[in-house]
Coordinates of C-alpha atoms in Angstrom, one line a residue:
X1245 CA -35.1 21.6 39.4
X1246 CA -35.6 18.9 36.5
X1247 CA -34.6 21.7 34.4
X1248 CA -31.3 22.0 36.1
X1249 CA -31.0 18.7 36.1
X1250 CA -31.4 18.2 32.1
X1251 CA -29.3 20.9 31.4
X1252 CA -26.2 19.5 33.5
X1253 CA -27.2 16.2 31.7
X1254 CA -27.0 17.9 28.0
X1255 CA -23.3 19.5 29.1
X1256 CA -22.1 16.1 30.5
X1257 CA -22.9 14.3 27.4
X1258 CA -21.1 17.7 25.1
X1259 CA -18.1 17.2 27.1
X1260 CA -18.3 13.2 26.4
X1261 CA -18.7 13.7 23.2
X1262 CA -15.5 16.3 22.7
X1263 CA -13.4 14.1 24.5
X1264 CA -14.8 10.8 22.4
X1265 CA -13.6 13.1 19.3
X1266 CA -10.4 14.0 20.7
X1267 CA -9.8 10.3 21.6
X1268 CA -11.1 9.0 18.3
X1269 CA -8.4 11.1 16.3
X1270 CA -5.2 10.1 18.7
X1271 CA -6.1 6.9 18.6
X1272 CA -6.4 7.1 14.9
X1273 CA -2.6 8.9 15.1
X1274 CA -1.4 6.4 17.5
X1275 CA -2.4 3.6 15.4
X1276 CA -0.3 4.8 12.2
X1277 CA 2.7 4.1 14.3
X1278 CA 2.6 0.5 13.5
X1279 CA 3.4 1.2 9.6
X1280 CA 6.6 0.9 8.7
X1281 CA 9.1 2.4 9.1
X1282 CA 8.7 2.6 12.9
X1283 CA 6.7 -0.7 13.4
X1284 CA 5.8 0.0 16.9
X1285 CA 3.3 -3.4 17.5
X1286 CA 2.2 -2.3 20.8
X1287 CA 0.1 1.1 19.4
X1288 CA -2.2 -2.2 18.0
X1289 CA -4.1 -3.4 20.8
X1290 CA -4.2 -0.1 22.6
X1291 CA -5.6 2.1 19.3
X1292 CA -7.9 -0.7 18.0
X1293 CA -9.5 -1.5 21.4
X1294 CA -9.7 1.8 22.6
X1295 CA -11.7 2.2 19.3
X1296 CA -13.8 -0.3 20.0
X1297 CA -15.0 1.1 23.1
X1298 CA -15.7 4.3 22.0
X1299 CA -17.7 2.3 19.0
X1300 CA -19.7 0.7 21.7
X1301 CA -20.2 4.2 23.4
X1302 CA -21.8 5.6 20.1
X1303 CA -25.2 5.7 20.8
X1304 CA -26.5 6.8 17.5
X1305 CA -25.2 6.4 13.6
X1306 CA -24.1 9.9 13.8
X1307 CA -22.0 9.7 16.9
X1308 CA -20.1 6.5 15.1
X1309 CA -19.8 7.6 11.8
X1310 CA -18.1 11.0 13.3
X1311 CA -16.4 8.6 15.5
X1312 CA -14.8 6.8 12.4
X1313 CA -14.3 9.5 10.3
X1314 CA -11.7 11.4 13.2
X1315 CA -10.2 8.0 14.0
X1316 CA -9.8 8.1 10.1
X1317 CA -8.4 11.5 10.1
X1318 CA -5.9 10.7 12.6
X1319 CA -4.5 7.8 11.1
X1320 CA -4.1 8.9 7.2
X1321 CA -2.7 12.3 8.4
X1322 CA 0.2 10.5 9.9
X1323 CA 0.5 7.3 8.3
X1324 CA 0.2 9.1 4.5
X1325 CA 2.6 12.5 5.6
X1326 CA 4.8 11.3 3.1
X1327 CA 2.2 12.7 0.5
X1328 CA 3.2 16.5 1.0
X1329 CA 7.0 15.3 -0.4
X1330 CA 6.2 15.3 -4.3
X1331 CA 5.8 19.1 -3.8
X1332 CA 8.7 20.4 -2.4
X1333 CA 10.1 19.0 -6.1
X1334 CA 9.1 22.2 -7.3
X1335 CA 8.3 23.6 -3.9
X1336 CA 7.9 27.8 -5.7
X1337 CA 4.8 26.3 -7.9
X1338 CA 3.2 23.6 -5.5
X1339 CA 5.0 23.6 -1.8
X1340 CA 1.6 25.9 -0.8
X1341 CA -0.7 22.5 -2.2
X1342 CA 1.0 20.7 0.3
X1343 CA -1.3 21.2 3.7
X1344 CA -4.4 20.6 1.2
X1345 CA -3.6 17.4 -0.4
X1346 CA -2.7 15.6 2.9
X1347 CA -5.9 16.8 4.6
X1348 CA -8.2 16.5 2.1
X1349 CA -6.7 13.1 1.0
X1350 CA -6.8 12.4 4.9
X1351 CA -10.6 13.1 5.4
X1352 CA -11.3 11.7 2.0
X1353 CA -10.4 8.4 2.8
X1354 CA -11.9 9.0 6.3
X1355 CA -15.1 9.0 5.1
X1356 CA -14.7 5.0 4.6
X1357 CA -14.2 4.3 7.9
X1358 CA -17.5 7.0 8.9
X1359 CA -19.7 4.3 6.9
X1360 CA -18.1 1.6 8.6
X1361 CA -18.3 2.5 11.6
X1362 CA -21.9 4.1 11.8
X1363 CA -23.6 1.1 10.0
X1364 CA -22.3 -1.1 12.6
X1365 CA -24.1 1.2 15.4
X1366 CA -27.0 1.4 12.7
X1367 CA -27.0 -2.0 12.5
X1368 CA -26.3 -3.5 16.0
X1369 CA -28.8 -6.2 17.2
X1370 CA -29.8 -4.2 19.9
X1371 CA -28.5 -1.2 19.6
X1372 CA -30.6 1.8 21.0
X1373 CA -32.7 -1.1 23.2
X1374 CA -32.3 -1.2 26.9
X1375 CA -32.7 -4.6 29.1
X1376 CA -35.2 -5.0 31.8
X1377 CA -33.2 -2.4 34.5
X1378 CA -32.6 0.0 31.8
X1379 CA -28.5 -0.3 32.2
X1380 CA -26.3 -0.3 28.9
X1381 CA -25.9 -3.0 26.1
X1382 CA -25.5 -6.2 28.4
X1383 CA -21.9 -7.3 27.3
X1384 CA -23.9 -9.6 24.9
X1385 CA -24.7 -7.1 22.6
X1386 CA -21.6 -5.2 22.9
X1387 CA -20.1 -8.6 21.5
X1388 CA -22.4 -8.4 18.6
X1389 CA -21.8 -5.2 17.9
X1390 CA -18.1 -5.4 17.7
X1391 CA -18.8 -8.4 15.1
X1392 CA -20.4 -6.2 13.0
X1393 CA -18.0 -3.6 13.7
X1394 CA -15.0 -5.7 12.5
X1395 CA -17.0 -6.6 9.5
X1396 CA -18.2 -3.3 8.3
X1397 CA -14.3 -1.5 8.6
X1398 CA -13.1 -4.8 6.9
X1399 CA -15.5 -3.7 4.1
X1400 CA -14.6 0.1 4.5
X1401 CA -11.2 -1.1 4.0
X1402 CA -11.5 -3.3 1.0
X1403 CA -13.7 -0.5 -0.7
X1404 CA -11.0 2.0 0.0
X1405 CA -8.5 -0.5 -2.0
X1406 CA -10.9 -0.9 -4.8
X1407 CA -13.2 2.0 -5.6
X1408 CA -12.3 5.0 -7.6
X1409 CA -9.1 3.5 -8.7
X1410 CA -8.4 2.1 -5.3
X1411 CA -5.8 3.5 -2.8
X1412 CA -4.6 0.3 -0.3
X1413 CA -1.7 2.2 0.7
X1414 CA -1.4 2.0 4.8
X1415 CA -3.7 -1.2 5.2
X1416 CA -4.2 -3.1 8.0
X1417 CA -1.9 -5.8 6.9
X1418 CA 1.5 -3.8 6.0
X1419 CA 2.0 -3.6 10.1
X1420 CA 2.2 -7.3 10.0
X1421 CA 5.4 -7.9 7.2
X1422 CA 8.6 -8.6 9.4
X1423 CA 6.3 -11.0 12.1
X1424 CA 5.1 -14.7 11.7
X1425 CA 2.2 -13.5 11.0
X1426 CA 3.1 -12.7 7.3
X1427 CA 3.4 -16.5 6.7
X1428 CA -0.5 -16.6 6.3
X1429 CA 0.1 -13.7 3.0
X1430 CA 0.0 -17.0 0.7
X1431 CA -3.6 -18.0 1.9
X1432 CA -5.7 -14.7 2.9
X1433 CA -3.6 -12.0 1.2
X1434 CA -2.9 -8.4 3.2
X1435 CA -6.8 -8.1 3.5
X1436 CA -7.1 -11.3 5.1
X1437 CA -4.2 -10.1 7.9
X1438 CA -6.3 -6.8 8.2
X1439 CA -9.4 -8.8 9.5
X1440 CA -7.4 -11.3 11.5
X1441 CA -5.9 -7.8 12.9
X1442 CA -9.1 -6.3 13.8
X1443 CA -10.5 -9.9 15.3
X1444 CA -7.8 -9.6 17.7
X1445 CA -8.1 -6.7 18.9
X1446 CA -11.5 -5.2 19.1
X1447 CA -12.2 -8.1 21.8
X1448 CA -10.1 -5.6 23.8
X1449 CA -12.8 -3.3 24.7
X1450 CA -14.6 -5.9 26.2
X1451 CA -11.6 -5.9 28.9
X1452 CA -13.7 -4.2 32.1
X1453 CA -16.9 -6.9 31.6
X1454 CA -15.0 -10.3 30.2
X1455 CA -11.8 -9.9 30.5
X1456 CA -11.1 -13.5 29.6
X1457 CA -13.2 -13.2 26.4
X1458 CA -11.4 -10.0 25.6
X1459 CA -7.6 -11.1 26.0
X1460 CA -8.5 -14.6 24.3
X1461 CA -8.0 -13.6 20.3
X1462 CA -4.8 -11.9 20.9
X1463 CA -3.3 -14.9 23.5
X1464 CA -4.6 -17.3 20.8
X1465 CA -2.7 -15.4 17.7
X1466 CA 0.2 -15.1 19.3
X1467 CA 0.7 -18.6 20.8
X1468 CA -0.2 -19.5 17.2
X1469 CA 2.4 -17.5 15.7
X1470 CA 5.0 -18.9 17.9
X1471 CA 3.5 -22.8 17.0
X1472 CA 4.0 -21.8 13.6
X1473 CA 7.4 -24.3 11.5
X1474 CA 9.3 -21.9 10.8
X1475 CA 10.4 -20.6 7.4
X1476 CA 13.6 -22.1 5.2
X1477 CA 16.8 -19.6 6.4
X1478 CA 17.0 -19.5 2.2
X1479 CA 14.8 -20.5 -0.1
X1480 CA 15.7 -22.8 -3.4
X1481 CA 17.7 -20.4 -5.9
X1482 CA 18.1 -20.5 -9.4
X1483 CA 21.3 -20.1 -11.4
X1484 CA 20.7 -16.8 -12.9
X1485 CA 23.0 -13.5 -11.6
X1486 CA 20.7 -9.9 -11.8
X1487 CA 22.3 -7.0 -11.8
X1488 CA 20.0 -4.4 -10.0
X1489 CA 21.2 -0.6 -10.3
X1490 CA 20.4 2.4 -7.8
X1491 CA 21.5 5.6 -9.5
X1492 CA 20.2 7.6 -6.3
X1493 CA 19.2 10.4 -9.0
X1494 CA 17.1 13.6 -6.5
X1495 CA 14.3 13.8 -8.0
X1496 CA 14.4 18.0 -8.4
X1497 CA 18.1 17.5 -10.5
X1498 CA 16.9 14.2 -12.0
X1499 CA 15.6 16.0 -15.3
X1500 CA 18.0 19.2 -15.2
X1501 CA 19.5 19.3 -18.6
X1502 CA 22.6 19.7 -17.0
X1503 CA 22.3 17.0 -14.4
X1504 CA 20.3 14.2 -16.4
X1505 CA 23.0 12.7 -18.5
X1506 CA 24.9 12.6 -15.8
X1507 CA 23.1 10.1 -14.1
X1508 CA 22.8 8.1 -17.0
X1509 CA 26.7 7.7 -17.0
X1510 CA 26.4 6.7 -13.6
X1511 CA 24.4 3.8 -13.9
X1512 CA 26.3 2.5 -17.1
X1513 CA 29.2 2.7 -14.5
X1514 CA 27.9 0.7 -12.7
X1515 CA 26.2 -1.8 -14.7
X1516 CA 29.8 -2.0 -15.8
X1517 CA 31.3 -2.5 -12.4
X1518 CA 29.1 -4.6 -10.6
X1519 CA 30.4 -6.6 -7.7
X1520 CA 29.6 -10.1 -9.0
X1521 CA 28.9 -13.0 -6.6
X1522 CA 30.9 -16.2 -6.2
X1523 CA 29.6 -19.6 -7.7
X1524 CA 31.1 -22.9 -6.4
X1525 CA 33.1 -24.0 -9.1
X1526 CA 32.5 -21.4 -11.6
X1527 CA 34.8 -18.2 -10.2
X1528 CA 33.1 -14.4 -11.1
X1529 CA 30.3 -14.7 -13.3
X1530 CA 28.6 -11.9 -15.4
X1531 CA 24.9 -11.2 -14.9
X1532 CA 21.8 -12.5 -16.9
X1533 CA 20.3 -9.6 -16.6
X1534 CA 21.0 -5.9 -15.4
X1535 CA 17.7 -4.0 -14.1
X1536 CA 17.3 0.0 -14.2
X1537 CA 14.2 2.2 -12.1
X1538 CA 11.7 3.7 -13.6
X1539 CA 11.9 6.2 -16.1
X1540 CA 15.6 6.1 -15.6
X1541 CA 16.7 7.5 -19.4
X1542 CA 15.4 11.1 -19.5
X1543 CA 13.9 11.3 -23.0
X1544 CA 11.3 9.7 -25.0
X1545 CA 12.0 6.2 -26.4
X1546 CA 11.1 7.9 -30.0
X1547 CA 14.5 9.3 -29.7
X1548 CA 16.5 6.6 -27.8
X1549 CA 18.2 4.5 -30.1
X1550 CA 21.4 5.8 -29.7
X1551 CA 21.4 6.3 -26.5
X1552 CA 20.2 2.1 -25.7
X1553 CA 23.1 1.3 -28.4
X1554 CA 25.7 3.0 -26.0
X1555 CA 24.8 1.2 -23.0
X1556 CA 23.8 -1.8 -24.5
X1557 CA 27.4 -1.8 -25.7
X1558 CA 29.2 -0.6 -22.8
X1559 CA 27.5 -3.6 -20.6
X1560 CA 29.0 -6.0 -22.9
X1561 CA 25.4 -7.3 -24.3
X1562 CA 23.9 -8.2 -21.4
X1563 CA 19.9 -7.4 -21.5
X1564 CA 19.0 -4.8 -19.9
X1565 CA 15.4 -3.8 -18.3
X1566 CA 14.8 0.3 -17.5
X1567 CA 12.1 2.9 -17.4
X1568 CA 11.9 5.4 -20.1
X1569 CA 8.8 7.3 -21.4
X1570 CA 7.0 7.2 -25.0
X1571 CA 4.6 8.7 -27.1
X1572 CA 2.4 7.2 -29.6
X1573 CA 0.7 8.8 -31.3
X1574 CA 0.1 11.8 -29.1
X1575 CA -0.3 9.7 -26.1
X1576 CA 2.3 9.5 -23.7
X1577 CA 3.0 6.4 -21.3
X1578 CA 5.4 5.6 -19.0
X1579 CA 7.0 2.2 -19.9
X1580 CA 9.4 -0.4 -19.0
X1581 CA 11.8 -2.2 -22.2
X1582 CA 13.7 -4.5 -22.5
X1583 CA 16.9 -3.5 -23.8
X1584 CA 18.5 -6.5 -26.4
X1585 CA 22.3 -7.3 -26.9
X1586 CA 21.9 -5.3 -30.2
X1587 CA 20.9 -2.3 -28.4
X1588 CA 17.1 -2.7 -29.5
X1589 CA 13.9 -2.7 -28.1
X1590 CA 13.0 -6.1 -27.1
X1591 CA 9.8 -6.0 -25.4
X1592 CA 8.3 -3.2 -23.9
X1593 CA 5.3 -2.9 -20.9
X1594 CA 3.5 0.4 -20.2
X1595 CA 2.2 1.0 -16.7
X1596 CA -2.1 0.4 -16.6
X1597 CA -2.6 1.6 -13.2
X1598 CA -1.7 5.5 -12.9
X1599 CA -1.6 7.7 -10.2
X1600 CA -4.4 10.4 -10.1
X1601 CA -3.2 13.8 -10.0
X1602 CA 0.4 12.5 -10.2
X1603 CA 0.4 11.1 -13.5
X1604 CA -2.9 11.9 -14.7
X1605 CA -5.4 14.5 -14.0
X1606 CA -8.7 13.6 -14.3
X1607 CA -10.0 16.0 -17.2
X1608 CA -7.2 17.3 -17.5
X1609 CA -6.9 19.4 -20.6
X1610 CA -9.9 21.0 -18.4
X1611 CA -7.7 21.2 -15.6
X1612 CA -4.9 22.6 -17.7
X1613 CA -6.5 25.8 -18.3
X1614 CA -7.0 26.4 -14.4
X1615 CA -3.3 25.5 -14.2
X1616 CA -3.7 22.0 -12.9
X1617 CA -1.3 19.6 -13.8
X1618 CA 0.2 16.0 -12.9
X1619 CA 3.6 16.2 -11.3
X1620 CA 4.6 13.6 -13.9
X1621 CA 2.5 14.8 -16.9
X1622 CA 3.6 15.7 -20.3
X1623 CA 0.6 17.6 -21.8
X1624 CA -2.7 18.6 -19.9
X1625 CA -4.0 15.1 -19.3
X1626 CA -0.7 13.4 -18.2
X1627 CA 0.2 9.6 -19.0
X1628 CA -2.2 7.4 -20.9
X1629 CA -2.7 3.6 -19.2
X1630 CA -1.5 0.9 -20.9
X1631 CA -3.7 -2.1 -21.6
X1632 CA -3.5 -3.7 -18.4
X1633 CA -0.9 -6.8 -16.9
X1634 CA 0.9 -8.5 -19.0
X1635 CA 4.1 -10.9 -19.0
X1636 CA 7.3 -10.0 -21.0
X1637 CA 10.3 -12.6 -21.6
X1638 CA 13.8 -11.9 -19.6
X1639 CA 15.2 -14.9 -20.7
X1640 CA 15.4 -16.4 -16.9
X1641 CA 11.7 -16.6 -16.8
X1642 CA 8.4 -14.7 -17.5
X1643 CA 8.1 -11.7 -15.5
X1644 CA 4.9 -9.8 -14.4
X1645 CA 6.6 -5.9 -14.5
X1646 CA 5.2 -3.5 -12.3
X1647 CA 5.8 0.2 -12.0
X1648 CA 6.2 2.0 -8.9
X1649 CA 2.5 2.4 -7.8
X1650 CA 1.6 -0.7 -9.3
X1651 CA 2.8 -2.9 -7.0
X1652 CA 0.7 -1.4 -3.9
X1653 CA -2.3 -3.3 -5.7
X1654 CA -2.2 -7.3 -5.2
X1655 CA -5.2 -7.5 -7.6
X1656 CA -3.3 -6.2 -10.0
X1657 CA -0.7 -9.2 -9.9
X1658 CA -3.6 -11.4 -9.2
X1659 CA -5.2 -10.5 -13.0
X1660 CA -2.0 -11.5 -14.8
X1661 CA -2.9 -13.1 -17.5
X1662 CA -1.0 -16.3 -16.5
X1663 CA 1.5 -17.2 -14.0
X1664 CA 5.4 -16.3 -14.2
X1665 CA 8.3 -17.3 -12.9
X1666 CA 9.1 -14.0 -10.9
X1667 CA 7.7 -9.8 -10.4
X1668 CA 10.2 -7.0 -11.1
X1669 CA 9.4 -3.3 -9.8
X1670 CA 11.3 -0.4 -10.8
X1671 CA 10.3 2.6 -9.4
X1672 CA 11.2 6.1 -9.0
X1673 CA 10.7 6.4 -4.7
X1674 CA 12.8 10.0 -5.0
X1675 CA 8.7 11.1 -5.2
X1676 CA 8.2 9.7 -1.7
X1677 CA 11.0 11.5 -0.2
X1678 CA 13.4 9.9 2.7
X1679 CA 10.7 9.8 5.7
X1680 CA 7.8 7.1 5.9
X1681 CA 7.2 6.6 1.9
X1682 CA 9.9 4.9 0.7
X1683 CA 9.9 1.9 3.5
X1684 CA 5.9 1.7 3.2
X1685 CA 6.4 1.1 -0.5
X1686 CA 9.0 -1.4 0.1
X1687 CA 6.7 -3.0 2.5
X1688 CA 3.9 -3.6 0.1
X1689 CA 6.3 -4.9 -3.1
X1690 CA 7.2 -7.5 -0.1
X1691 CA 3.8 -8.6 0.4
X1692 CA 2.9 -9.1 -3.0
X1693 CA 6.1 -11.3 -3.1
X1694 CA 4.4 -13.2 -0.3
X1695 CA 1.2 -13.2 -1.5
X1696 CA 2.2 -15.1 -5.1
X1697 CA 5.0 -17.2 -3.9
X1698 CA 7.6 -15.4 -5.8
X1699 CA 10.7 -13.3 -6.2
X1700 CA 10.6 -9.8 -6.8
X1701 CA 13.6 -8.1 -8.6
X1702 CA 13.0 -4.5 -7.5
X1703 CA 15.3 -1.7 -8.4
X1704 CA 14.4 1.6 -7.7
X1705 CA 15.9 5.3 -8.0
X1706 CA 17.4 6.4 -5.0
X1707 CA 16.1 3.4 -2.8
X1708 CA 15.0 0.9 -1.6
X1709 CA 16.4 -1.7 -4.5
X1710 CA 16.4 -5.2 -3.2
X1711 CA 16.2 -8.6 -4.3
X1712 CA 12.8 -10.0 -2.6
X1713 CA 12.8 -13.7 -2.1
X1714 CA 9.4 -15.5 -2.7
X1715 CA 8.5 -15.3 1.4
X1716 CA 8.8 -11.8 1.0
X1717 CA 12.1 -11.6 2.9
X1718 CA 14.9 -8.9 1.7
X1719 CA 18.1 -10.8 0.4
X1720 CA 20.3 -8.3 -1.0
X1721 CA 19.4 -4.7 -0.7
X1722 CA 20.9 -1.1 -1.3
X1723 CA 20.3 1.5 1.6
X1724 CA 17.8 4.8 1.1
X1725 CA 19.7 7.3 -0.8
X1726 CA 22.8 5.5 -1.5
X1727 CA 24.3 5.0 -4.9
X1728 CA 24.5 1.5 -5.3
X1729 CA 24.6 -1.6 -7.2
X1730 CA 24.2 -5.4 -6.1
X1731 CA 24.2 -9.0 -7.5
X1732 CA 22.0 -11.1 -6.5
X1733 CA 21.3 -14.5 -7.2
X1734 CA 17.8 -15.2 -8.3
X1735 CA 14.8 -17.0 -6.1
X1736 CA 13.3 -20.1 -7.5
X1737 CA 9.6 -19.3 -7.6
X1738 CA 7.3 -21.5 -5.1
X1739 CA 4.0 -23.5 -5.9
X1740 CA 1.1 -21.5 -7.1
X1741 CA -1.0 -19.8 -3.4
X1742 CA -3.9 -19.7 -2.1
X1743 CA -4.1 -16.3 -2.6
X1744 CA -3.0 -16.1 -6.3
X1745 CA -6.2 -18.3 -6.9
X1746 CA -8.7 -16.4 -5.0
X1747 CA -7.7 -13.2 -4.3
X1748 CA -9.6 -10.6 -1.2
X1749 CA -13.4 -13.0 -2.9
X1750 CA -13.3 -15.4 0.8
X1751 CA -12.9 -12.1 3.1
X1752 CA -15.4 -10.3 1.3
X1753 CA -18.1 -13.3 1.4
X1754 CA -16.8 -13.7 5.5
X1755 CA -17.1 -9.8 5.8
X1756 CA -21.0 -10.2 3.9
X1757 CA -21.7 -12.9 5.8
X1758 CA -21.3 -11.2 9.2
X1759 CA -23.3 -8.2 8.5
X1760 CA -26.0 -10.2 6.9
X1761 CA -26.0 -12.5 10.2
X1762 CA -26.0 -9.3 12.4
X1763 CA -28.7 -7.4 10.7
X1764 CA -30.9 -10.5 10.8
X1765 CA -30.7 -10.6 14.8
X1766 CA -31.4 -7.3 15.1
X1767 CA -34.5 -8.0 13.0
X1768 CA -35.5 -10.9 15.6
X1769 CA -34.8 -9.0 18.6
X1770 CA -36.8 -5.7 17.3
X1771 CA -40.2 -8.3 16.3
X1772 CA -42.6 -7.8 18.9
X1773 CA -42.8 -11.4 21.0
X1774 CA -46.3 -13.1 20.3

């Protein structure tokens, strides 16, 4: 009979632990519903605290870390689906890569969440005891372990943005851009919105044993976010006119040799031809400055000057700011210049932060001779970095550039070597297809406007260009896969954040604190009493 009996038990707990699985990766799915471009807020509380009670139902470090790592899957699979688009470029060499890349990239980053998620079981003051009737965690200790639970995936999550190169794309604090919320950007940055979201709404699973505990957080934030003044309709501008220019160049005819030029005489059109904005008392006005996307001049700036003499001359002198690629010798980067009103080089930035197996491969001449290349890559290793951030001259201001992927990273505008008066993006989005990419991209260059307190001139290949004002709000903007150009008048820049001075350093000392606080409890309760 007791055999029976522990047998029955053994298949219970197998089907409780499929069907935690099963509900650990739709919530994960669910949850990536709230990225842009749907924005669905209401997947938040029901994903994060229906994790949070299937954390508290772990009853080892194996059943949590399993736990995390299918919540994991589930969210990066949707939220990053956008991924399998750069190889439908050439879909006959790479379109069979696809289904890999998104999975393995899926339960790669996964595996931060599985550490999170099973240290805080590890971890729990607590956890694996029983109180004097041998019931469950007393709602005590499912409190505590939730604490430590919200600290340990706030630490997943700031590893993921920073280790191996760092990949922050589809963080906590994107879902949170077009709400009140985004006003606290300037003080705790997207990292600091990604705790705040997880505070929230891991209280949730408390909901059956304190409800009023549970619902508290999320009453509290958004009675808060209603209390909050709100923000200037428009903020203080400048008096300078940029010219931002959206070729909408696909990115499998942008470097056909019998497509390219033609999108080059495109954008000179309509740098020509811009529709200039009104200014009281001073009639049509020609821009300051005219902005191009990233690599938007399809050869190597060794063998540009004739081609940056035409359109310098053709746009009447006005500086202009595009993408183009170099080499030096035998190195290749991909660079932003500034174009003079003598057709020369003026300045010229090359992108530091590089996209693994995009525009580099790690050992790649290796990798060449398995056939392994970067999408973007001009000989087996791809794009070299360039020395890191740095300001360049406009003449309306100094400008931190950033190039397409750059501007996911806010601690790569936070190392700037000293403040400027605005960011500019160009970027080639074409990569990212016309889905989910192009609008999470967008999201982030918002955020980092937030973050700094300043405008963002962002122009990018076949969309979105805007002009970003320094509360991270869209002023002017040309649709996805339009061709397009706007003027906008330029954003004065706002006093120096909170943010800009300290960066993700007072979540990751909060996050530290917690766990060392919650490991140090467990400690006490596990000490024999004397």
């Amino acid at each position: 009979m007791s055999s029976l009996r522990s047998r029955c038990l053994r298949a219970a707990r197998q089907r409780s632990s499929w069907v935690a699985g099963f509900s650990a990766f739709g919530l994960g799915a669910l949850l990536s519903v709230s990225l842009a471009p749907l924005h669905i807020l209401l997947s938040l509380p029901l994903a994060l605290g229906g994790l949070g009670v299937l954390a508290l139902w772990a009853r080892s470090p194996l059943q949590g870390s399993v736990i995390g790592w299918l919540a994991g899957l589930g969210y990066f699979s949707f939220a990053l689906s956008w991924i399998v688009e750069p190889f439908q470029v050439d879909a006959e060499r790479y379109a069979w890569m696809a289904p890999f890349a998104l999975v393995f990239l899926a339960a790669g980053l996964a595996l931060f969440w599985a550490c999170g998620f099973g240290l805080a079981v590890r971890w729990s003051p607590g956890a694996g005891l029983k109180d004097k009737q041998g019931d469950k965690l007393e709602a005590g200790r499912d409190g505590r372990r939730l604490v430590l639970l919200l600290a340990l995936w706030s630490l997943a999550e700031l590893a993921r943005a920073y280790l191996f190169t760092g990949f922050p794309w589809a963080g906590f604090g994107q879902f949170w851009i077009d709400t009140p919320a985004a006003q606290l950007l300037p003080w705790v940055g997207g990292q600091g919105l990604a705790v705040l979201t997880l505070a929230v709404t891991l209280p949730l699973a408390l909901l059956r044993r304190r409800p009023l505990l549970a619902v508290s957080p999320l009453l509290g934030l958004t009675l808060a976010g209603y209390a909050l003044p709100p923000l200037p309709p428009k903020p203080a501008m400048t008096s300078h006119l940029v010219r931002l220019v959206q070729p909408n160049a696909p990115q499998a005819e942008k470097w056909l040799p019998e497509r390219r030029w033609d999108f080059v005489r495109r954008a000179i059109e309509m740098s020509e031809t811009g529709v200039s904005v009104d200014q009281p008392g001073q009639g049509q006005v020609r821009p300051d400055l005219i902005v191009w996307p990233e690599t938007s001049v399809p050869q190597l700036l060794n063998n540009a000057s004739d081609t940056l003499s035409a359109i310098s001359e053709r746009v009447a002198g006005v500086p202009v700011l595009l993408g183009i690629q170099r080499r030096v010798e035998g190195r290749y980067y991909n660079s932003a210049i500034l174009v003079n009103a003598q057709g020369r080089v003026d300045q010229i930035y090359d992108k530091s932060h590089l996209v693994p197996f995009g525009e580099y491969v790690p050992f790649g001449d290796l990798m060449a001779r398995f056939g392994i290349y970067g999408f973007a890559a001009q000989s087996g290793a791809g794009y070299s970095a360039g020395p890191g951030p740095g300001l360049i001259d406009l003449g309306i201001g100094q400008a931190l550039p950033l190039i397409c992927y750059e501007a996911v990273f806010a601690r790569d505008v936070n190392a700037a070597p000293a403040r400027p008066n605005m960011l500019i993006q160009i970027t080639n989005d074409a990569w990212f297809g016309t889905r989910s990419g192009p609008y999470q991209h967008l999201v982030q260059a918002r955020m980092r406007a937030a973050e700094q307190g300043l405008p963002m001139l962002r122009a990018a290949n076949t969309g979105i260009t805007a002009m970003i004002d320094p509360f991270g709000r869209l002023r002017e903007t040309i649709a996805l896969g339009e061709t397009g150009v706007v003027d906008a008048i330029l954003p004065q820049p706002l006093a120096a954040t909170v943010y800009s001075r300290t960066g993700d350093l007072p979540v990751l000392f909060l996050c530290i604190v917690l766990v060392l606080g919650a490991v140090e409890k467990r400690r006490r309760a596990a000490k024999p009493s004397q």
